[in-house]
Amino acid sequence: MSEPELSAGELGHLARCVQLAGEALEAGHAPFGSVLVSGAGEVLAEDHNRTGDGDPTAHPEIALARWAAAHLTVDERAAATVFTSGEHCAMCAAAHAWVGLGRIVYATSTAQLLRWRAEDGVAPGPVQPLPIHTIAPRVTVEGPVAQFTAPMRALHARHSGR
Ligand SMILES: [Zn+2]
């Protein structure tokens, strides 16, 4: 897969996602972070994983989809982009598509995460690790972006206790 061509601003949004993933890990959650950006490039909302509080569905991508459903018009949702540290899981990809959000840009892919978890001896999760396009075929998806591989690998290694 070729590296997506992203602007400095878009790379900045991905860097913020990685920072949020680090904040999640520090707070006892899994290392994932996401940012919702309007069609005009304005940051509308951001969140990080909160599964450490006991709700395994507390992923940032579904939280942002629900925020968008509550706060944005249909057109605003379609024009918005979700930047995220790791490719959406099946649950979050479905929420993204149901809410009618626009493009997704991810720093690291589900395929990378699966490889890292296997390397770290982490058991597979209970949900099929399907790519976004299998769940949401009409969403424009870009990623992974190589410069974020090393920092995200390090966060996941720490999360796995390595
Ligand atoms: Zn998810």
XYZ file of C-alpha atoms and ligand atoms in Angstrom:
163
model
C 0.000 0.000 0.000
C 1.414 3.397 -0.935
C 1.828 6.100 1.653
C -1.083 8.595 1.571
C -0.238 12.178 0.638
C -1.228 14.251 3.640
C -0.823 17.954 4.369
C 1.170 19.205 7.346
C -2.104 19.959 9.081
C -3.393 16.437 8.507
C -0.151 14.944 9.810
C -0.596 17.206 12.837
C -4.028 15.714 13.486
C -2.525 12.203 13.343
C 0.251 13.272 15.719
C -2.436 14.495 18.123
C -4.136 11.073 17.854
C -0.875 9.376 18.846
C -0.547 11.830 21.759
C -4.114 10.987 22.869
C -3.253 7.275 22.630
C -0.361 7.914 25.007
C -2.659 9.798 27.387
C -5.097 6.863 27.285
C -2.336 4.436 28.219
C -1.172 6.680 31.077
C -4.753 6.726 32.393
C -5.069 2.931 32.366
C -6.796 2.452 29.019
C -5.774 0.905 25.710
C -3.585 3.204 23.555
C -5.951 4.626 20.960
C -6.880 8.238 20.204
C -9.012 9.985 17.581
C -9.805 13.499 16.343
C -12.907 14.673 14.417
C -12.141 17.494 11.972
C -14.687 19.558 10.020
C -14.670 20.025 6.275
C -13.081 23.430 6.919
C -10.237 21.837 8.870
C -11.421 22.807 12.344
C -11.001 20.306 15.196
C -14.555 19.601 16.404
C -13.978 16.906 19.024
C -11.347 14.464 20.212
C -11.308 11.466 22.499
C -9.198 8.508 23.585
C -9.967 4.937 24.494
C -11.640 4.523 27.909
C -11.978 0.723 28.140
C -10.000 0.720 31.392
C -13.144 2.021 33.105
C -14.838 -1.335 32.440
C -16.777 -0.764 29.192
C -15.032 -2.717 26.405
C -16.950 -0.684 23.784
C -15.530 2.663 24.985
C -13.533 3.251 21.807
C -12.854 6.848 20.690
C -14.104 6.286 17.138
C -17.610 5.257 18.206
C -17.630 8.098 20.749
C -16.862 10.596 17.962
C -19.505 9.052 15.688
C -22.084 9.513 18.432
C -20.869 13.057 19.086
C -21.276 13.791 15.370
C -24.801 12.333 15.329
C -25.744 14.616 18.215
C -24.053 17.816 17.034
C -23.614 17.876 13.237
C -25.982 18.073 10.285
C -25.961 15.315 7.700
C -23.897 17.506 5.341
C -21.432 18.465 8.082
C -20.909 14.804 8.940
C -20.257 13.868 5.313
C -17.673 16.654 5.013
C -15.877 15.739 8.245
C -12.769 13.550 8.565
C -11.931 11.234 11.443
C -8.210 10.970 12.152
C -7.271 8.047 14.382
C -4.192 6.364 15.793
C -5.376 2.892 14.753
C -7.723 1.724 12.013
C -11.345 1.487 13.157
C -12.546 -1.879 14.476
C -15.699 -3.407 12.971
C -17.930 -1.804 15.624
C -16.518 1.666 15.074
C -16.424 1.339 11.269
C -20.125 0.452 11.373
C -20.925 3.413 13.641
C -18.934 5.730 11.347
C -20.891 4.546 8.315
C -24.309 4.599 10.021
C -23.719 8.198 11.131
C -22.615 9.172 7.616
C -19.204 10.565 8.476
C -16.690 11.233 5.698
C -13.089 10.246 5.250
C -11.022 8.200 7.711
C -7.249 8.697 8.028
C -5.464 6.223 10.301
C -1.858 6.205 11.527
C -1.543 2.426 11.879
C -3.591 -0.428 10.423
C -5.490 -3.327 11.969
C -3.059 -5.643 10.162
C -0.152 -3.971 11.989
C -1.960 -4.219 15.337
C -2.637 -7.932 14.789
C 1.039 -8.517 14.025
C 2.129 -6.607 17.143
C -0.328 -8.450 19.375
C 0.896 -11.787 18.019
C 4.508 -10.718 18.660
C 3.581 -9.716 22.212
C 1.667 -12.937 22.886
C -1.685 -11.180 23.306
C -4.730 -13.394 22.659
C -6.970 -12.398 19.721
C -10.017 -10.266 20.560
C -13.619 -11.503 20.390
C -14.474 -9.574 17.182
C -13.202 -10.367 13.678
C -10.405 -7.889 12.814
C -11.924 -6.845 9.493
C -10.601 -3.876 7.512
C -12.826 -0.776 7.425
C -13.707 -1.310 3.763
C -15.241 -4.714 4.474
C -17.665 -3.043 6.896
C -18.076 0.388 5.281
C -17.306 0.018 1.560
C -18.086 3.616 0.536
C -15.969 5.409 3.133
C -12.718 6.915 1.827
C -9.913 5.433 3.928
C -6.236 6.424 4.004
C -3.377 4.890 5.963
C -1.170 3.654 7.426
C 1.407 6.471 7.690
C 4.915 5.140 8.261
C 6.199 7.867 10.576
C 3.717 6.801 13.258
C 4.577 3.082 13.227
C 7.399 3.264 15.781
C 5.638 5.425 18.389
C 2.435 3.364 18.162
C 4.389 0.085 18.311
C 6.029 1.351 21.507
C 2.676 2.255 23.089
C 1.193 -1.148 22.257
C 4.282 -2.926 23.615
C 3.835 -1.056 26.912
C 0.131 -1.911 26.913
C 1.003 -5.588 26.435
C 3.373 -5.358 29.384
C 6.510 -5.738 27.248
Zn -13.529 0.377 17.824
